[in-house]
Coordinates of C-alpha atoms in Angstrom, one line a residue:
M4 CA -111.9 -3.4 6.7
R5 CA -113.8 -3.7 3.3
D6 CA -111.7 -5.0 0.5
D7 CA -112.3 -1.9 -1.5
V8 CA -110.8 0.2 1.3
I9 CA -107.9 -2.2 1.5
R10 CA -107.1 -1.7 -2.1
D11 CA -107.5 2.0 -1.8
V12 CA -105.0 2.4 1.0
A13 CA -102.1 0.5 -0.4
A14 CA -99.0 -0.4 1.7
P15 CA -98.3 1.2 3.8
G16 CA -102.0 2.7 4.1
R17 CA -101.1 6.2 4.4
R18 CA -104.7 7.1 4.1
A19 CA -105.1 5.2 7.3
L20 CA -101.9 6.4 8.7
L21 CA -102.1 10.1 8.5
R22 CA -105.5 11.3 7.1
G23 CA -107.8 12.7 9.7
V24 CA -110.9 10.8 10.3
G25 CA -112.8 13.8 11.5
G26 CA -116.3 13.2 12.9
F27 CA -117.7 9.8 13.4
G28 CA -120.6 8.5 15.4
V29 CA -120.6 6.6 18.6
A30 CA -118.6 3.3 18.0
A31 CA -120.0 0.0 18.6
A32 CA -120.4 -0.3 22.2
L33 CA -118.7 -3.3 24.3
P34 CA -119.3 -4.1 27.8
G35 CA -117.2 -1.9 30.2
L36 CA -115.8 0.2 27.4
G37 CA -116.3 3.9 26.9
A38 CA -117.7 5.2 23.5
C39 CA -115.6 7.0 20.9
S40 CA -117.1 10.5 20.4
A41 CA -116.5 13.2 18.0
G42 CA -118.9 15.8 19.6
P43 CA -118.2 19.4 20.2
Q44 CA -115.2 19.8 22.5
S45 CA -117.5 21.5 25.1
T46 CA -119.3 18.2 25.5
N47 CA -116.1 16.1 25.8
D48 CA -115.2 14.1 28.9
T49 CA -112.2 15.8 30.0
G50 CA -111.0 13.0 32.4
N51 CA -110.1 15.5 35.2
G52 CA -110.8 15.0 38.8
G53 CA -109.6 13.4 42.0
S54 CA -106.7 14.3 44.5
G55 CA -103.4 13.0 45.6
K56 CA -102.5 9.6 44.0
E57 CA -106.0 9.4 42.7
R58 CA -105.9 12.5 40.6
T59 CA -105.8 12.5 36.7
L60 CA -102.5 12.7 34.9
T61 CA -103.1 15.3 32.2
A62 CA -100.5 15.0 29.2
V63 CA -100.2 17.4 26.2
I64 CA -99.2 15.7 22.8
G65 CA -98.0 18.1 20.1
Y66 CA -99.6 15.9 17.4
G67 CA -103.2 15.3 16.2
N68 CA -105.2 12.3 17.6
D69 CA -107.4 12.2 14.5
G70 CA -105.3 9.7 12.7
S71 CA -105.8 6.0 12.4
W72 CA -105.9 4.0 15.8
D73 CA -105.6 0.7 14.0
P74 CA -102.2 -0.6 15.3
T75 CA -101.6 -2.6 12.1
Q76 CA -101.9 0.6 10.1
T77 CA -101.1 3.6 12.1
A78 CA -98.0 5.9 12.0
S79 CA -99.8 8.6 14.0
A80 CA -97.5 9.8 16.9
F81 CA -100.5 10.3 19.1
S82 CA -102.3 6.9 18.6
M83 CA -98.9 4.9 18.5
A84 CA -97.9 6.3 21.9
A85 CA -101.5 5.8 23.3
N86 CA -101.6 2.2 21.9
N87 CA -98.4 1.3 23.8
H88 CA -100.4 1.8 27.1
V89 CA -103.5 0.2 25.7
Y90 CA -102.3 -3.1 23.9
E91 CA -99.6 -5.7 24.7
R92 CA -97.3 -7.8 22.4
L93 CA -95.7 -11.3 22.8
L94 CA -92.7 -9.2 23.5
D95 CA -92.4 -5.6 24.1
T96 CA -89.3 -3.3 24.1
D97 CA -88.1 -0.7 26.5
P98 CA -88.9 2.7 25.0
I99 CA -85.3 4.0 25.4
T100 CA -83.0 1.0 25.1
R101 CA -85.4 -1.0 22.6
V102 CA -84.3 -4.3 24.4
P103 CA -87.1 -6.8 24.2
Y104 CA -88.8 -8.1 27.5
P105 CA -91.5 -10.5 28.1
A106 CA -95.2 -9.0 27.9
L107 CA -98.0 -11.4 26.7
G108 CA -95.2 -14.0 26.1
T109 CA -93.7 -15.5 29.2
E110 CA -90.1 -15.3 28.1
V111 CA -87.9 -14.1 25.3
P112 CA -86.7 -17.0 23.1
K113 CA -83.3 -18.1 24.1
D114 CA -82.0 -18.6 20.6
P115 CA -82.6 -15.4 18.5
G116 CA -81.1 -17.1 15.7
A117 CA -83.6 -20.0 15.5
T118 CA -86.1 -20.4 12.7
T119 CA -88.9 -21.3 15.1
W120 CA -89.8 -19.2 18.1
R121 CA -92.3 -20.5 20.7
F122 CA -94.3 -18.6 23.2
R123 CA -96.5 -19.4 26.1
L124 CA -99.1 -16.7 26.9
R125 CA -99.1 -15.2 30.4
P126 CA -101.7 -16.9 32.6
G127 CA -104.6 -14.8 33.5
A128 CA -104.1 -12.3 30.8
T129 CA -107.4 -10.6 29.8
F130 CA -108.7 -8.0 27.4
H131 CA -110.4 -5.0 28.8
D132 CA -113.8 -6.4 28.1
G133 CA -113.1 -9.3 30.5
K134 CA -112.5 -12.0 28.0
P135 CA -109.1 -14.0 28.2
V136 CA -106.4 -13.6 25.8
T137 CA -105.8 -16.7 23.7
A138 CA -103.7 -18.2 21.1
D139 CA -106.4 -17.6 18.6
D140 CA -106.2 -13.9 19.1
V141 CA -102.4 -14.0 18.6
V142 CA -102.9 -16.0 15.3
F143 CA -105.7 -13.6 14.2
V144 CA -103.4 -10.5 14.3
F145 CA -100.4 -12.1 12.6
D146 CA -102.7 -13.5 10.0
R147 CA -104.0 -10.1 9.3
I148 CA -100.6 -8.7 9.1
L149 CA -99.3 -11.3 6.6
D150 CA -102.4 -11.6 4.5
P151 CA -101.4 -10.8 0.9
K152 CA -104.9 -9.3 0.2
T153 CA -104.6 -6.8 3.2
Q154 CA -102.3 -4.1 2.9
T155 CA -101.0 -2.7 6.2
L156 CA -98.0 -0.8 7.5
A157 CA -97.2 -3.7 9.8
K158 CA -96.8 -5.9 6.8
G159 CA -93.6 -4.3 5.7
F160 CA -92.1 -5.0 9.0
F161 CA -92.9 -8.8 9.0
E162 CA -93.4 -10.3 5.6
S163 CA -89.8 -10.5 4.5
W164 CA -88.9 -12.8 7.2
L165 CA -91.8 -14.3 9.0
Q166 CA -93.5 -17.3 7.3
G167 CA -96.5 -17.6 9.6
V168 CA -97.8 -18.0 13.1
R169 CA -99.6 -21.1 14.2
K170 CA -101.5 -22.3 17.5
T171 CA -100.0 -25.0 19.4
G172 CA -102.4 -24.9 22.4
G173 CA -104.9 -22.7 24.0
D174 CA -102.2 -20.6 25.4
S175 CA -99.3 -21.2 23.1
V176 CA -98.2 -20.3 19.6
E177 CA -95.2 -20.9 17.3
L178 CA -93.8 -18.4 14.9
V179 CA -92.0 -19.8 11.9
L180 CA -89.3 -17.7 10.2
K181 CA -88.3 -17.9 6.6
F182 CA -84.6 -17.6 7.7
P183 CA -82.8 -16.6 10.9
F184 CA -83.6 -13.2 11.7
P185 CA -82.6 -12.2 15.3
D186 CA -83.7 -8.4 14.7
G187 CA -87.3 -9.9 14.6
L188 CA -87.4 -10.2 18.2
S189 CA -87.6 -6.6 18.8
R190 CA -90.1 -6.1 15.9
L191 CA -92.6 -8.2 17.7
T192 CA -93.5 -4.9 19.7
L193 CA -95.0 -3.8 16.5
A194 CA -97.7 -6.6 16.5
K195 CA -100.2 -5.6 19.1
I196 CA -102.4 -8.5 20.2
M197 CA -106.1 -7.5 19.6
P198 CA -109.1 -9.5 20.5
K199 CA -110.5 -11.6 17.5
H200 CA -114.0 -11.3 19.1
V201 CA -114.0 -7.7 18.8
F202 CA -112.0 -7.0 15.5
G203 CA -113.2 -10.0 13.7
R204 CA -116.6 -8.6 13.3
P205 CA -117.6 -6.9 10.2
G206 CA -116.7 -3.4 10.1
A207 CA -114.5 -3.5 13.1
W208 CA -111.3 -2.5 11.3
D209 CA -113.0 0.8 10.2
D210 CA -114.0 1.2 14.0
A211 CA -110.3 0.6 14.8
I212 CA -109.2 3.3 12.3
K213 CA -111.7 5.7 13.9
G214 CA -110.4 5.2 17.5
L215 CA -112.0 1.9 19.0
A216 CA -109.2 0.4 21.1
V217 CA -109.6 -2.7 23.0
G218 CA -106.4 -4.3 24.4
S219 CA -104.9 -6.2 27.3
G220 CA -102.5 -3.5 28.5
P221 CA -102.3 -1.6 31.8
Y222 CA -104.6 1.1 30.6
R223 CA -108.1 0.9 28.9
Q224 CA -109.5 3.7 26.7
T225 CA -112.5 5.4 28.1
A226 CA -113.3 8.0 25.6
H227 CA -111.7 9.3 22.4
H228 CA -112.6 12.7 20.9
P229 CA -110.6 13.5 17.7
K230 CA -108.9 16.9 17.6
S231 CA -109.6 17.3 21.2
N232 CA -108.5 14.7 23.7
T233 CA -108.5 10.9 24.7
T234 CA -109.0 9.5 28.1
F235 CA -107.8 6.4 29.8
E236 CA -108.1 4.6 33.3
A237 CA -106.1 2.0 35.0
F238 CA -107.2 -1.6 34.1
D239 CA -107.5 -3.3 37.4
A240 CA -107.4 -6.8 36.0
Y241 CA -104.0 -6.3 34.3
N242 CA -101.3 -8.8 35.8
G243 CA -98.4 -7.9 33.4
P244 CA -94.8 -6.5 34.2
R245 CA -95.6 -2.9 34.1
R246 CA -98.6 -2.0 36.5
P247 CA -100.4 1.2 35.9
A248 CA -99.5 4.0 38.3
F249 CA -102.1 6.6 37.4
R250 CA -105.8 5.9 38.0
K251 CA -106.9 8.0 35.2
M252 CA -105.1 9.8 32.4
N253 CA -106.3 12.5 30.0
W254 CA -104.4 13.3 26.8
L255 CA -104.9 16.5 25.1
T256 CA -104.0 17.1 21.4
I257 CA -102.5 20.5 20.9
V258 CA -100.7 21.1 17.6
D259 CA -100.0 24.8 17.9
A260 CA -97.0 25.5 20.0
A261 CA -98.1 28.5 22.0
P262 CA -101.2 26.9 23.6
R263 CA -99.3 23.7 24.2
V264 CA -96.7 25.5 26.1
A265 CA -99.3 27.5 28.0
K266 CA -100.9 24.4 29.1
I267 CA -97.9 23.1 31.1
S268 CA -96.5 26.3 32.4
G269 CA -97.3 28.8 35.2
T270 CA -99.0 28.4 38.5
D271 CA -102.3 27.4 36.9
A272 CA -100.8 24.8 34.6
G273 CA -103.5 22.3 33.4
A274 CA -101.0 19.4 32.5
Q275 CA -98.1 17.7 34.1
I276 CA -96.3 16.7 31.0
A277 CA -96.0 17.7 27.2
D278 CA -94.0 16.6 24.2
N279 CA -92.8 18.4 21.4
I280 CA -91.6 21.4 23.2
P281 CA -90.3 24.3 21.2
Y282 CA -86.7 25.1 21.8
A283 CA -87.2 28.9 22.4
N284 CA -89.4 27.9 25.4
I285 CA -86.9 25.6 27.2
G286 CA -85.2 28.3 29.5
R287 CA -88.6 29.7 30.6
L288 CA -90.0 26.4 31.4
E289 CA -87.0 25.4 33.4
Q290 CA -87.1 28.8 35.3
G291 CA -90.7 27.9 36.1
G292 CA -89.4 24.7 37.8
L293 CA -90.0 22.2 35.0
K294 CA -87.6 19.5 33.9
V295 CA -87.0 19.7 30.1
A296 CA -85.1 16.8 28.5
G297 CA -84.5 15.5 25.0
G298 CA -83.6 12.7 22.9
A299 CA -81.5 12.8 19.6
G300 CA -82.5 10.2 17.1
M301 CA -84.0 9.7 13.7
N302 CA -86.5 12.5 13.8
N303 CA -86.0 14.6 10.8
L304 CA -87.2 17.3 8.3
F305 CA -87.2 15.5 4.9
L306 CA -87.7 16.7 1.3
M307 CA -89.8 14.4 -1.0
F308 CA -90.0 15.1 -4.7
D309 CA -92.5 14.1 -7.4
T310 CA -90.1 12.6 -9.8
R311 CA -92.7 12.5 -12.7
H312 CA -93.0 16.4 -12.3
K313 CA -90.2 17.9 -14.4
P314 CA -87.6 19.1 -13.6
F315 CA -87.6 16.9 -10.4
D316 CA -86.9 13.7 -12.6
D317 CA -83.6 14.9 -12.9
I318 CA -81.2 13.9 -10.1
R319 CA -79.1 17.0 -10.7
V320 CA -82.1 19.3 -9.9
R321 CA -82.9 17.3 -6.7
Q322 CA -79.2 17.4 -5.6
A323 CA -78.8 21.1 -6.4
L324 CA -81.9 22.0 -4.0
H325 CA -80.3 20.0 -1.2
Y326 CA -76.9 21.5 -1.7
A327 CA -78.5 25.1 -1.7
I328 CA -79.9 24.8 1.9
D329 CA -78.0 26.5 4.6
K330 CA -78.5 23.7 7.1
E331 CA -76.2 25.2 9.7
K332 CA -78.2 28.2 9.8
M333 CA -81.3 26.1 10.1
V334 CA -80.0 24.3 13.1
E335 CA -78.9 27.6 14.8
V336 CA -81.9 29.7 14.0
A337 CA -84.8 27.4 13.9
L338 CA -83.7 24.4 16.1
K339 CA -81.6 26.7 18.5
G340 CA -78.8 24.2 18.3
H341 CA -80.9 21.0 18.9
G342 CA -80.0 19.2 15.6
R343 CA -77.6 18.2 13.0
A344 CA -77.4 18.5 9.3
A345 CA -78.1 15.1 7.7
S346 CA -74.9 13.3 6.7
S347 CA -76.7 10.1 5.9
F348 CA -80.2 8.9 5.8
L349 CA -79.7 7.5 9.4
D350 CA -78.9 9.8 12.4
Q351 CA -75.4 9.6 13.8
G352 CA -76.5 7.8 16.8
N353 CA -77.9 4.8 14.9
P354 CA -75.8 1.7 15.3
S355 CA -75.6 1.3 11.4
Y356 CA -74.6 5.0 10.8
R357 CA -71.8 5.7 8.3
R358 CA -71.3 9.1 6.7
A359 CA -72.8 8.8 3.2
R360 CA -70.7 8.9 0.0
T361 CA -72.8 12.0 -0.9
V362 CA -73.4 14.6 1.8
Y363 CA -75.1 17.8 1.1
D364 CA -72.9 20.5 2.8
Y365 CA -74.0 24.0 2.1
D366 CA -72.7 24.9 -1.3
P367 CA -74.8 27.4 -3.2
D368 CA -72.2 27.6 -6.1
R369 CA -72.5 23.9 -6.7
A370 CA -76.3 24.1 -6.6
K371 CA -76.3 26.7 -9.3
A372 CA -73.8 24.7 -11.4
L373 CA -76.1 21.7 -11.1
L374 CA -79.1 23.5 -12.2
K375 CA -77.2 25.1 -15.1
A376 CA -75.9 21.5 -16.1
A377 CA -79.7 20.4 -16.0
G378 CA -80.7 23.2 -18.2
V379 CA -83.0 24.5 -15.6
T380 CA -83.7 28.4 -15.4
D381 CA -86.4 30.5 -14.1
L382 CA -87.5 27.7 -11.6
S383 CA -90.5 28.3 -9.4
I384 CA -91.3 26.0 -6.5
N385 CA -94.3 25.7 -4.2
I386 CA -93.3 23.8 -1.1
L387 CA -96.3 21.8 0.4
A388 CA -95.4 21.4 4.0
V389 CA -96.9 20.0 7.2
N390 CA -97.7 22.5 10.0
V391 CA -95.8 20.8 12.8
S392 CA -94.5 23.6 14.7
W393 CA -90.7 22.7 14.4
I394 CA -91.0 22.2 10.7
V395 CA -92.7 25.6 10.3
D396 CA -89.8 27.1 12.1
C397 CA -87.4 25.5 9.5
L398 CA -89.2 26.5 6.3
P399 CA -88.0 30.3 6.1
T400 CA -84.4 29.0 5.9
I401 CA -85.3 26.8 2.9
K402 CA -87.0 29.6 1.1
A403 CA -84.2 32.0 1.6
S404 CA -81.7 29.5 0.6
W405 CA -83.5 28.6 -2.5
D406 CA -84.4 32.2 -3.4
A407 CA -80.6 33.0 -3.0
I408 CA -79.7 30.7 -6.0
G409 CA -82.5 32.2 -8.1
V410 CA -85.3 29.6 -7.4
R411 CA -88.5 31.5 -6.5
T412 CA -90.0 29.8 -3.5
T413 CA -93.3 30.0 -1.9
L414 CA -94.4 28.2 1.4
A415 CA -97.7 26.5 1.8
P416 CA -97.8 24.8 5.4
Q417 CA -101.1 23.1 6.3
E418 CA -102.3 20.4 8.4
T419 CA -100.6 17.0 8.1
T420 CA -103.7 15.3 7.2
A421 CA -104.4 17.7 4.4
V422 CA -101.0 17.3 2.9
F423 CA -101.2 13.5 2.7
T424 CA -104.9 13.5 1.6
K425 CA -103.5 15.3 -1.5
M426 CA -100.9 12.6 -1.8
D427 CA -103.5 9.9 -1.6
Q428 CA -105.6 11.6 -4.2
R429 CA -102.5 11.6 -6.4
Q430 CA -102.6 15.3 -6.8
D431 CA -99.7 17.0 -8.7
Y432 CA -97.0 18.5 -6.3
Q433 CA -93.5 19.7 -6.7
V434 CA -91.8 19.2 -3.2
V435 CA -93.1 18.2 0.2
A436 CA -91.4 19.1 3.4
A437 CA -92.6 17.0 6.4
A438 CA -91.5 15.3 9.6
S439 CA -90.7 11.7 10.1
D440 CA -89.3 9.5 12.7
P441 CA -89.0 5.9 11.9
N442 CA -87.5 5.3 15.4
Q443 CA -91.1 5.0 16.5
F444 CA -91.0 1.5 15.2
G445 CA -87.5 0.5 16.0
L446 CA -83.7 1.2 15.7
D447 CA -82.6 -1.4 13.2
A448 CA -81.7 0.1 9.9
D449 CA -83.3 -2.6 7.7
L450 CA -86.6 -1.6 9.3
I451 CA -86.0 2.0 8.8
M452 CA -85.1 1.8 5.3
H453 CA -88.0 -0.6 4.4
Y454 CA -90.4 1.8 6.1
N455 CA -89.3 4.5 3.6
Y456 CA -88.3 2.6 0.4
G457 CA -89.6 -0.5 -1.4
P458 CA -91.4 -1.4 -4.6
Q459 CA -94.9 -1.4 -3.0
N460 CA -94.2 1.2 -0.4
L461 CA -96.5 4.3 -0.4
W462 CA -93.7 6.6 0.0
M463 CA -92.4 5.4 -3.3
R464 CA -95.8 5.7 -4.7
Y465 CA -95.9 9.4 -3.6
T466 CA -92.5 10.0 -5.4
R467 CA -93.6 8.0 -8.4
W468 CA -89.9 6.6 -8.5
A469 CA -90.4 2.9 -7.8
D470 CA -90.3 1.9 -11.5
H471 CA -86.9 3.7 -12.0
P472 CA -84.0 1.3 -12.8
V473 CA -81.9 2.6 -10.0
A474 CA -84.9 2.0 -7.6
R475 CA -85.4 -1.5 -9.0
Q476 CA -81.8 -2.4 -8.2
L477 CA -81.9 -0.7 -4.8
F478 CA -84.9 -2.8 -3.7
K479 CA -83.1 -6.0 -4.7
D480 CA -79.9 -4.9 -2.9
M481 CA -82.2 -4.1 0.4
D482 CA -83.8 -7.6 0.2
R483 CA -80.4 -9.2 0.1
A484 CA -79.2 -7.3 3.0
T485 CA -82.3 -8.4 5.0
R486 CA -81.3 -12.1 4.3
E487 CA -77.7 -11.7 5.1
P488 CA -76.9 -13.8 8.3
D489 CA -73.4 -12.2 9.1
P490 CA -74.1 -9.0 11.2
G491 CA -71.0 -7.3 9.9
R492 CA -71.7 -8.1 6.4
K493 CA -75.1 -7.0 6.7
K494 CA -74.3 -3.7 8.2
A495 CA -72.0 -3.1 5.4
M496 CA -74.5 -3.9 2.8
V497 CA -77.0 -1.4 4.3
Q498 CA -74.5 1.3 4.4
D499 CA -73.7 0.7 0.7
Y500 CA -77.4 0.9 -0.4
I501 CA -77.9 4.1 1.7
D502 CA -75.2 5.7 -0.2
V503 CA -77.5 5.2 -3.2
V504 CA -80.4 6.5 -1.4
A505 CA -78.3 9.6 -0.5
E506 CA -77.2 10.2 -4.1
Q507 CA -80.5 10.0 -5.6
A508 CA -82.1 12.4 -3.0
V509 CA -85.7 11.3 -3.9
L510 CA -87.0 11.3 -0.2
Y511 CA -84.1 12.4 1.9
P512 CA -83.6 14.2 5.4
V513 CA -82.2 17.7 5.6
V514 CA -81.7 17.7 9.4
H515 CA -82.1 15.5 12.3
N516 CA -83.3 17.1 15.6
E517 CA -83.7 16.6 19.0
L518 CA -87.3 16.1 20.6
M519 CA -87.9 17.7 23.8
T520 CA -90.3 16.7 26.6
A521 CA -91.2 18.9 29.6
W522 CA -92.8 17.8 33.0
D523 CA -93.0 18.8 36.4
P524 CA -90.7 16.9 38.6
R525 CA -92.4 18.0 41.7
L526 CA -95.3 15.9 40.7
L527 CA -94.1 13.1 38.4
T528 CA -91.2 10.6 38.8
G529 CA -89.8 8.0 36.4
I530 CA -90.3 10.1 33.3
R531 CA -87.6 9.4 30.3
A532 CA -87.8 11.6 27.4
Q533 CA -88.0 9.7 24.2
P534 CA -86.1 10.5 20.9
Y535 CA -89.3 10.0 19.0
P536 CA -92.7 11.6 19.3
G537 CA -95.2 10.9 22.1
I538 CA -94.7 9.8 25.7
N539 CA -94.4 6.6 27.7
V540 CA -95.5 6.6 31.3
L541 CA -95.4 2.9 31.9
Q542 CA -92.7 3.4 34.5
A543 CA -93.7 6.6 35.8
A544 CA -95.7 7.5 39.0
W545 CA -96.8 10.4 41.0
A546 CA -93.8 11.7 43.0

């Protein structure tokens, strides 16, 4: 990535994370790798074909595949899920339990509390172009993540505790920590090992953003068509712990709910599995013989305020708008019971959860009183919202709730990429309503909170709040909690600073919901529904 682009994206580079790349030409060709194409959908390779055990697995993902594919940058649900099948890490984590297991590294360090972790690479591991995986590739990736001149999303997950990574042999590396940090073992799944000979070329990081993916994982990417589909095939040279069970895969991106459900339902269903299933369709899909299962986690609808746009600089106004929302109605009507009103930044299933000191139970009278105390009358709000289907279902409840306390409210849902392009361009806004699930990255509260809050965090740039005195103290408290060696003490410190986040309501969840996945159990076995967007079929197979 060019230095001017690096400076432009800022950490974490949301321009790279969420903005659509749109069309791009054929990526630099590598031996044995399919090109990335943005041609018309009618010309796209669908990846269909074959029969029996050789037939193509077709999956439907309810999120766009036109976000960044750079593993050090992306927060795209589609590309993160796909990269988990294409790339490996020193340690990976189980997609449900999040327990670390050896991937490219041959074993999990025996002492998680040590300040040096040593890894030997799996003998015979090769990249999809046939070149061997070496210690130089591992160092290359971590050097990029920790480079102070290169702002990546992954940096926020590592720089506070990881001093550096050094080569100790052709197939061995050593990670040096700044202090004991056992949680770091599970975070190693966020550092996908990428070939230096591919991504060390000039302009290659731009190609990675656009969709170039070359890893050592069980599946290799064969074609990539933004806004349409991405195809994969089993990597025959893969010798790791989770062998590919499907000869080919075709992942379709269908953001609109109705066509996504239609693709997996009925006698002529064109797909065997789909995520982001609307709650209203669960019964019909189950009647048709499909299995529908969900996972409750961190996935949430959040509100984000521009604190430089009056009156949202006033904490009372932000709090009033949260108190005004009838969350139980939202859960009942929009989520069909598959959700809970937020009672902390964390969901109730998180190991570090504690009910926050400030909880925004439905209280329209208190909302009115707070607005009056702030001297705010005749307020009009335009909600800039993403068009993720379940978010769109929730928006009418927000509008009705705010209208009821005298706040004239208009809704402006649009593509996620369009919303965050406006944020990147620093366009003025009032309130953003969007979906987020930090559980894509892990379960530990330190990681989750640093993803959303921090002095150089792009979310804080969007809110324009990082320079506030309360924010500056919050960031200090967060860093102290990171370094706290005692697990019980650390948990209490995290819970205490989450109370501050709840009170300030600058970027805060309204509801946490359950994400639903549907699949045909007559065709697939070993599927486990994730509590975060995307799918993982590394332990699945044809029935």
